[in-house]
Coordinates of C-alpha atoms in Angstrom, one line a residue:
X1 CA -13.5 -32.1 -8.4
X2 CA -13.7 -32.3 -12.2
X3 CA -11.8 -34.9 -14.1
X4 CA -8.7 -33.7 -15.8
X5 CA -8.2 -34.2 -19.5
X6 CA -4.9 -35.6 -20.9
X7 CA -3.1 -34.2 -23.9
X8 CA -2.3 -36.5 -26.7
X9 CA 1.4 -36.4 -25.7
X10 CA 0.5 -37.4 -22.1
X11 CA -1.8 -40.2 -23.3
X12 CA 0.9 -41.8 -25.5
X13 CA 3.8 -41.3 -23.0
X14 CA 3.2 -44.5 -21.1
X15 CA 3.1 -46.5 -24.3
X16 CA 6.4 -44.9 -25.4
X17 CA 8.0 -46.0 -22.2
X18 CA 6.6 -49.5 -22.2
X19 CA 9.1 -52.3 -22.9
X20 CA 12.8 -52.4 -23.6
X21 CA 14.5 -50.6 -26.4
X22 CA 15.2 -52.6 -29.6
X23 CA 18.2 -54.9 -29.3
X24 CA 21.5 -53.3 -30.3
X25 CA 22.4 -55.0 -33.6
X26 CA 25.6 -57.1 -33.2
X27 CA 27.4 -59.7 -35.2
X28 CA 26.6 -63.2 -34.0
X29 CA 29.5 -65.3 -32.6
X30 CA 29.3 -69.0 -32.2
X31 CA 30.9 -70.3 -29.0
X32 CA 30.8 -74.1 -29.2
X33 CA 27.1 -74.8 -29.7
X34 CA 25.9 -71.5 -28.3
X35 CA 25.2 -68.3 -30.3
X36 CA 26.1 -65.0 -28.7
X37 CA 24.8 -61.8 -30.3
X38 CA 23.2 -61.5 -33.8
X39 CA 19.8 -61.4 -32.2
X40 CA 20.1 -64.6 -30.2
X41 CA 18.7 -64.7 -26.7
X42 CA 20.9 -63.2 -24.0
X43 CA 23.2 -65.9 -22.8
X44 CA 24.0 -66.6 -19.2
X45 CA 27.6 -67.5 -18.4
X46 CA 29.7 -68.1 -15.3
X47 CA 33.3 -68.9 -14.2
X48 CA 34.8 -71.6 -11.9
X49 CA 36.9 -70.7 -8.9
X50 CA 38.6 -74.1 -8.7
X51 CA 42.3 -74.7 -9.5
X52 CA 41.9 -75.8 -13.1
X53 CA 44.8 -78.3 -12.6
X54 CA 42.5 -80.1 -10.2
X55 CA 40.5 -82.0 -12.8
X56 CA 38.1 -83.6 -10.4
X57 CA 37.1 -80.4 -8.6
X58 CA 36.9 -78.4 -11.9
X59 CA 34.7 -81.0 -13.6
X60 CA 32.4 -81.1 -10.6
X61 CA 32.0 -77.4 -10.5
X62 CA 31.6 -76.9 -14.3
X63 CA 28.9 -79.7 -14.2
X64 CA 27.1 -78.0 -11.3
X65 CA 27.2 -74.6 -13.1
X66 CA 25.9 -76.2 -16.3
X67 CA 23.1 -78.0 -14.4
X68 CA 22.1 -74.7 -12.8
X69 CA 21.8 -73.1 -16.2
X70 CA 25.1 -71.6 -17.2
X71 CA 25.3 -71.8 -21.0
X72 CA 29.0 -71.0 -21.1
X73 CA 31.6 -71.6 -18.4
X74 CA 35.0 -69.9 -18.2
X75 CA 38.0 -71.6 -16.5
X76 CA 41.4 -70.1 -15.5
X77 CA 44.4 -71.2 -17.6
X78 CA 47.3 -69.7 -15.8
X79 CA 50.1 -72.2 -16.0
X80 CA 51.3 -75.4 -17.7
X81 CA 49.5 -77.7 -15.2
X82 CA 46.2 -76.0 -15.8
X83 CA 46.6 -76.0 -19.6
X84 CA 47.5 -79.7 -19.5
X85 CA 44.3 -80.4 -17.5
X86 CA 41.9 -78.7 -20.0
X87 CA 41.6 -81.5 -22.5
X88 CA 41.1 -84.0 -19.6
X89 CA 38.3 -81.8 -18.2
X90 CA 36.6 -81.6 -21.6
X91 CA 36.8 -85.3 -22.1
X92 CA 35.4 -86.0 -18.6
X93 CA 32.5 -83.5 -19.1
X94 CA 31.6 -85.1 -22.5
X95 CA 31.5 -88.5 -20.8
X96 CA 29.1 -87.1 -18.3
X97 CA 26.9 -85.6 -21.0
X98 CA 27.8 -82.0 -20.0
X99 CA 28.4 -80.3 -23.4
X100 CA 28.6 -76.7 -22.1
X101 CA 31.2 -74.6 -24.0
X102 CA 34.5 -73.9 -22.1
X103 CA 36.3 -70.6 -22.2
X104 CA 40.0 -70.3 -21.3
X105 CA 40.9 -67.2 -19.3
X106 CA 44.4 -66.2 -20.3
X107 CA 46.6 -63.5 -18.7
X108 CA 50.3 -62.7 -19.3
X109 CA 51.5 -66.0 -20.8
X110 CA 48.5 -67.2 -22.7
X111 CA 50.4 -67.1 -26.0
X112 CA 53.0 -69.5 -24.6
X113 CA 50.4 -71.8 -23.0
X114 CA 48.4 -72.2 -26.2
X115 CA 51.6 -72.8 -28.2
X116 CA 52.9 -75.4 -25.8
X117 CA 49.6 -77.2 -25.2
X118 CA 47.8 -77.6 -28.6
X119 CA 45.3 -80.0 -27.1
X120 CA 44.2 -77.2 -24.7
X121 CA 43.9 -74.8 -27.6
X122 CA 41.7 -77.3 -29.4
X123 CA 39.6 -78.3 -26.4
X124 CA 38.5 -74.7 -25.5
X125 CA 35.6 -73.1 -27.4
X126 CA 36.8 -69.5 -26.7
X127 CA 39.8 -67.6 -25.5
X128 CA 39.6 -64.6 -23.3
X129 CA 42.3 -62.0 -23.7
X130 CA 42.8 -58.9 -21.5
X131 CA 44.6 -56.3 -23.7
X132 CA 45.9 -54.6 -20.6
X133 CA 48.1 -57.6 -19.6
X134 CA 48.7 -59.6 -22.7
X135 CA 52.2 -58.2 -22.9
X136 CA 54.1 -54.9 -22.5
X137 CA 56.0 -52.6 -24.8
X138 CA 57.5 -54.4 -27.9
X139 CA 56.1 -57.8 -26.7
X140 CA 52.5 -56.6 -26.6
X141 CA 51.6 -56.9 -30.3
X142 CA 53.7 -60.0 -30.8
X143 CA 52.0 -61.9 -28.0
X144 CA 48.5 -60.6 -28.8
X145 CA 49.0 -61.7 -32.4
X146 CA 50.2 -65.1 -31.3
X147 CA 46.9 -65.8 -29.4
X148 CA 44.8 -64.4 -32.2
X149 CA 46.6 -66.6 -34.7
X150 CA 46.0 -69.6 -32.5
X151 CA 42.3 -68.8 -32.4
X152 CA 42.3 -68.5 -36.2
X153 CA 44.1 -71.9 -36.6
X154 CA 41.7 -73.7 -34.3
X155 CA 38.6 -71.9 -35.4
X156 CA 37.9 -70.4 -32.0
X157 CA 36.1 -67.3 -30.8
X158 CA 37.9 -64.6 -28.8
X159 CA 36.6 -62.3 -26.1
X160 CA 38.7 -59.1 -25.9
X161 CA 38.0 -58.1 -22.3
X162 CA 39.3 -54.7 -21.1
X163 CA 39.2 -54.2 -17.3
X164 CA 39.9 -51.0 -15.4
X165 CA 41.9 -52.9 -12.9
X166 CA 44.5 -53.8 -15.5
X167 CA 44.2 -51.0 -18.2
X168 CA 46.7 -50.7 -21.0
X169 CA 49.0 -48.2 -19.3
X170 CA 50.6 -46.9 -22.5
X171 CA 47.2 -46.1 -23.9
X172 CA 46.0 -44.5 -20.7
X173 CA 49.1 -42.3 -20.4
X174 CA 48.6 -41.2 -24.1
X175 CA 45.0 -40.2 -23.5
X176 CA 45.9 -38.4 -20.2
X177 CA 48.5 -36.4 -22.0
X178 CA 46.2 -35.6 -24.9
X179 CA 43.4 -34.6 -22.5
X180 CA 45.8 -32.4 -20.5
X181 CA 46.7 -30.5 -23.7
X182 CA 43.1 -30.1 -24.7
X183 CA 41.4 -26.7 -24.5
X184 CA 38.6 -28.3 -22.5
X185 CA 40.1 -31.2 -20.5
X186 CA 37.7 -33.8 -19.1
X187 CA 37.9 -35.3 -15.7
X188 CA 39.9 -38.5 -14.9
X189 CA 36.9 -40.7 -14.8
X190 CA 36.1 -39.8 -18.4
X191 CA 39.7 -40.4 -19.5
X192 CA 39.7 -43.9 -17.8
X193 CA 36.4 -44.8 -19.5
X194 CA 37.7 -43.7 -22.9
X195 CA 40.8 -45.8 -22.3
X196 CA 38.7 -48.8 -21.6
X197 CA 36.7 -48.3 -24.8
X198 CA 39.6 -47.6 -27.0
X199 CA 41.6 -50.6 -25.6
X200 CA 38.8 -52.9 -26.6
X201 CA 38.1 -51.4 -30.0
X202 CA 41.7 -51.0 -31.1
X203 CA 42.5 -54.6 -30.0
X204 CA 39.5 -55.8 -32.0
X205 CA 40.6 -53.9 -35.1
X206 CA 44.1 -55.4 -34.7
X207 CA 42.6 -58.9 -34.4
X208 CA 40.8 -58.3 -37.7
X209 CA 43.9 -57.1 -39.3
X210 CA 45.6 -60.3 -38.3
X211 CA 42.8 -62.3 -39.9
X212 CA 40.3 -63.1 -37.1
X213 CA 36.8 -62.8 -38.5
X214 CA 34.3 -60.3 -37.1
X215 CA 32.0 -63.2 -36.2
X216 CA 34.7 -64.6 -33.9
X217 CA 35.0 -61.4 -31.7
X218 CA 33.2 -60.6 -28.5
X219 CA 34.0 -57.4 -26.5
X220 CA 33.7 -56.5 -22.9
X221 CA 34.8 -53.4 -20.9
X222 CA 34.3 -54.1 -17.2
X223 CA 34.5 -51.7 -14.3
X224 CA 33.2 -52.0 -10.7
X225 CA 31.2 -48.8 -10.4
X226 CA 27.6 -48.9 -11.7
X227 CA 27.4 -45.5 -13.4
X228 CA 30.8 -45.9 -15.1
X229 CA 29.8 -49.4 -16.4
X230 CA 26.7 -48.0 -17.9
X231 CA 28.5 -45.1 -19.5
X232 CA 31.3 -47.4 -20.9
X233 CA 28.9 -49.9 -22.5
X234 CA 26.6 -47.2 -23.9
X235 CA 29.6 -45.7 -25.7
X236 CA 30.9 -49.1 -26.8
X237 CA 27.6 -49.9 -28.4
X238 CA 27.5 -46.6 -30.2
X239 CA 30.9 -47.2 -31.8
X240 CA 30.7 -50.8 -32.8
X241 CA 28.6 -53.8 -33.8
X242 CA 30.8 -56.5 -32.1
X243 CA 28.9 -58.9 -29.8
X244 CA 28.9 -57.6 -26.2
X245 CA 29.6 -59.4 -22.9
X246 CA 28.1 -57.5 -19.9
X247 CA 29.4 -57.8 -16.3
X248 CA 30.2 -55.6 -13.3
X249 CA 33.7 -56.7 -12.3
X250 CA 34.4 -57.3 -8.6
X251 CA 30.7 -56.8 -7.8
X252 CA 31.1 -58.0 -4.2
X253 CA 29.4 -60.4 -1.8
X254 CA 25.7 -61.0 -1.0
X255 CA 23.1 -58.4 -1.6
X256 CA 25.6 -55.7 -2.4
X257 CA 27.0 -57.6 -5.4
X258 CA 23.5 -58.7 -6.5
X259 CA 22.0 -55.2 -6.4
X260 CA 24.9 -53.5 -8.0
X261 CA 25.1 -56.0 -10.9
X262 CA 21.4 -56.1 -11.4
X263 CA 21.2 -52.3 -11.5
X264 CA 24.0 -51.9 -14.1
X265 CA 23.2 -54.9 -16.2
X266 CA 19.4 -54.3 -16.0
X267 CA 19.6 -50.7 -17.2
X268 CA 21.9 -51.7 -20.2
X269 CA 19.6 -54.6 -21.2
X270 CA 16.6 -52.3 -21.0
X271 CA 18.5 -50.1 -23.5
X272 CA 19.0 -53.1 -25.8
X273 CA 22.7 -53.5 -25.0
X274 CA 24.2 -56.8 -24.1
X275 CA 24.4 -60.3 -25.7
X276 CA 25.8 -62.4 -22.8
X277 CA 25.9 -61.6 -19.1
X278 CA 27.9 -62.8 -16.1
X279 CA 27.4 -61.9 -12.4
X280 CA 30.8 -61.6 -10.8
X281 CA 29.6 -62.4 -7.3
X282 CA 32.0 -63.2 -4.4
X283 CA 30.6 -66.3 -2.8
X284 CA 30.5 -66.8 1.0
X285 CA 33.4 -69.1 2.2
X286 CA 32.4 -72.5 1.0
X287 CA 29.3 -71.0 -0.6
X288 CA 27.4 -72.1 -3.6
X289 CA 29.0 -70.9 -6.9
X290 CA 25.8 -71.5 -8.8
X291 CA 24.2 -68.5 -7.1
X292 CA 25.7 -66.2 -9.8
X293 CA 23.9 -68.3 -12.5
X294 CA 20.6 -68.3 -10.8
X295 CA 20.8 -64.6 -10.1
X296 CA 21.5 -63.9 -13.8
X297 CA 18.6 -66.0 -14.8
X298 CA 16.3 -64.3 -12.4
X299 CA 17.2 -60.9 -13.8
X300 CA 16.6 -62.0 -17.4
X301 CA 13.3 -63.6 -16.4
X302 CA 12.1 -60.8 -14.2
X303 CA 12.7 -58.3 -17.0
X304 CA 10.9 -60.5 -19.5
X305 CA 13.8 -61.4 -21.8
X306 CA 13.9 -65.1 -21.1
X307 CA 12.1 -67.8 -19.1
X308 CA 14.1 -70.4 -17.1
X309 CA 11.8 -71.6 -14.2
X310 CA 8.2 -71.1 -13.2
X311 CA 7.7 -67.9 -11.4
X312 CA 6.2 -67.9 -7.9
X313 CA 4.5 -64.6 -6.8
X314 CA 4.2 -64.4 -3.1
X315 CA 2.7 -61.9 -0.7
X316 CA 5.3 -60.0 1.4
X317 CA 3.2 -60.2 4.5
X318 CA 1.7 -57.5 6.8
X319 CA -0.3 -57.2 9.9
X320 CA -3.1 -59.2 8.3
X321 CA -0.9 -62.2 7.8
X322 CA 0.3 -63.1 11.3
X323 CA 0.3 -66.8 10.3
X324 CA 3.5 -68.2 8.8
X325 CA 1.6 -70.7 6.7
X326 CA 1.7 -68.7 3.4
X327 CA 5.5 -68.1 3.9
X328 CA 6.2 -71.7 4.5
X329 CA 4.0 -72.7 1.5
X330 CA 5.7 -70.1 -0.8
X331 CA 9.1 -71.4 0.3
X332 CA 8.2 -75.1 -0.1
X333 CA 6.7 -74.5 -3.6
X334 CA 9.7 -72.4 -4.7
X335 CA 12.2 -75.1 -3.5
X336 CA 10.1 -77.9 -5.0
X337 CA 10.0 -76.2 -8.4
X338 CA 13.7 -75.4 -8.3
X339 CA 14.7 -79.0 -7.4
X340 CA 12.3 -80.4 -10.0
X341 CA 13.3 -78.2 -12.9
X342 CA 16.2 -80.4 -14.3
X343 CA 13.7 -83.3 -14.8
X344 CA 10.8 -81.0 -15.8
X345 CA 12.8 -79.4 -18.6
X346 CA 13.1 -82.8 -20.3
X347 CA 9.7 -84.0 -19.4
X348 CA 7.5 -80.9 -19.7
X349 CA 8.7 -78.5 -22.5
X350 CA 7.5 -75.0 -21.8
X351 CA 6.9 -75.5 -18.1
X352 CA 9.4 -72.6 -17.4
X353 CA 6.6 -70.2 -18.5
X354 CA 4.3 -71.3 -15.6
X355 CA 3.2 -68.7 -13.1
X356 CA 2.2 -69.7 -9.5
X357 CA 0.8 -67.3 -6.8
X358 CA 0.9 -67.9 -3.1
X359 CA -1.0 -65.1 -1.3
X360 CA -1.6 -64.5 2.4
X361 CA -5.0 -62.8 2.8
X362 CA -8.2 -61.7 1.1
X363 CA -7.0 -58.1 0.2
X364 CA -4.9 -59.0 -2.9
X365 CA -5.0 -62.8 -2.7
X366 CA -7.9 -63.6 -5.0
X367 CA -7.0 -60.9 -7.6
X368 CA -3.3 -61.9 -7.7
X369 CA -4.2 -65.6 -7.9
X370 CA -6.4 -65.0 -10.9
X371 CA -3.5 -63.4 -12.8
X372 CA -1.4 -66.6 -12.3
X373 CA -1.9 -70.0 -14.0
X374 CA -2.5 -71.4 -10.5
X375 CA -2.9 -69.4 -7.4
X376 CA -3.9 -69.9 -3.8
X377 CA -5.2 -67.3 -1.4
X378 CA -4.5 -68.4 2.2
X379 CA -6.6 -67.0 5.1
X380 CA -5.3 -63.9 6.9
X381 CA -5.8 -63.0 10.5
X382 CA -9.5 -63.4 11.5
X383 CA -10.5 -64.8 8.1
X384 CA -12.3 -68.2 7.6
X385 CA -9.8 -71.1 7.6
X386 CA -10.3 -71.8 3.9
X387 CA -8.0 -71.3 0.9
X388 CA -9.6 -70.8 -2.5
X389 CA -7.5 -72.1 -5.5
X390 CA -7.7 -70.4 -8.9
X391 CA -6.8 -72.1 -12.1
X392 CA -6.4 -70.1 -15.3
X393 CA -8.3 -67.1 -13.7
X394 CA -11.2 -69.1 -12.3
X395 CA -11.9 -70.4 -8.9
X396 CA -11.6 -74.1 -9.1
X397 CA -11.8 -75.4 -5.5
X398 CA -11.3 -74.5 -1.8
X399 CA -8.7 -76.2 0.3
X400 CA -8.9 -76.8 4.1
X401 CA -7.1 -78.8 6.7
X402 CA -3.6 -79.9 7.7
X403 CA -2.7 -81.3 4.3
X404 CA -3.4 -78.0 2.5
X405 CA 0.3 -77.6 1.3
X406 CA 0.5 -81.2 -0.1
X407 CA -2.9 -80.8 -1.7
X408 CA -1.9 -77.6 -3.5
X409 CA 1.4 -79.1 -4.6
X410 CA -0.5 -82.0 -6.2
X411 CA -2.8 -79.5 -8.0
X412 CA 0.3 -77.7 -9.4
X413 CA 1.8 -81.0 -10.6
X414 CA -1.6 -82.1 -12.2
X415 CA -1.7 -78.8 -14.0
X416 CA 1.9 -79.3 -15.3
X417 CA 1.2 -82.8 -16.5
X418 CA -2.0 -81.8 -18.2
X419 CA -0.7 -78.6 -19.9
X420 CA 3.0 -79.4 -20.6
X421 CA 3.2 -83.2 -20.8
X422 CA 3.9 -84.9 -24.2
X423 CA 0.7 -86.0 -25.9
X424 CA 0.6 -89.8 -25.9
X425 CA 3.6 -90.1 -23.5
X426 CA 1.7 -92.2 -21.0
X427 CA 0.4 -94.5 -23.7
X428 CA 3.9 -94.9 -25.1
X429 CA 5.3 -95.8 -21.7

């Protein structure tokens, strides 16, 4: 068979598809010490599920989320007791050395809580307002204005977050009537999406009229269906340059929530849309809240936008890998790296860019290991009981025997100390 020649268009097509689209240009917003938008790296944030009035529980969870890598943490401020607890939470966190910015999540009576608890208004770094439930009829503009004015007074950022579970009913009714009278009416899904977009944009415009600067405004428009979320944010990005918060609301539990959120957020990030992300995952009863932080980090790192922890590439296993040794080693290395990262971040700057490969047989093992900074190719079924180790693309040694896992872990740590340790650190110590 003769070789087929490619046209110039066909040759350049893969290059045109490589990599994400340029970032959508947005106005940068400072939230505490963190910059959102304006070309800053995509920020990971999360939210507590404790009763904010319980200071001990909320401080513990905020600290855990921050240690896991959440760069902004949102807390519920729903009543007087919660508002009164906020400055105490901030003070306790500061004493622990946890400086993560706090966002107050306000619904229905946020204007009153901020007015009655000025220490809460000052302690928070951002206020979250949902335009669908900030107030109704004649109270709506007055109560929205009160929160915005409080943000201006205290120099705080505001997220205007529309949500299709609590849409502005007046706006939705107006758009439905307008659509019904149109010569070419759209379907209800389109009307709902348009209501979401307009709710966010009209509220942002009103906030600016009141005096809130553009560099204090972040927008979100959350839905729980992947295709709707993508469509809403694409349109929102086309119509404005406000900083954008991405998230699939009520994503769900376990793999369903992770897959749905990753699909929606990943597509938008690939298109250059999004300045901060949150995975709204439902934890298992008594489950670990930090999973949503780690999942968001994994998405950003897998897509090449940021690096948080060393990557461990591992063989999925097949009929050639009947031994569980490579699975156990991959698990142990992954867990060891994860538990070591809080200290490694301080001690070994840049270590998050490390790539480790743990492979299970000779088919792809040596090749994959050569692509990593450090890789090991364990023997498959019927292969010699030896495991070659590759460092920076070259075979460095072969490991054998019952201490193979410990030996490989020591090699990884030696590599980290050599390549990421502070020059002269040992001498200084």
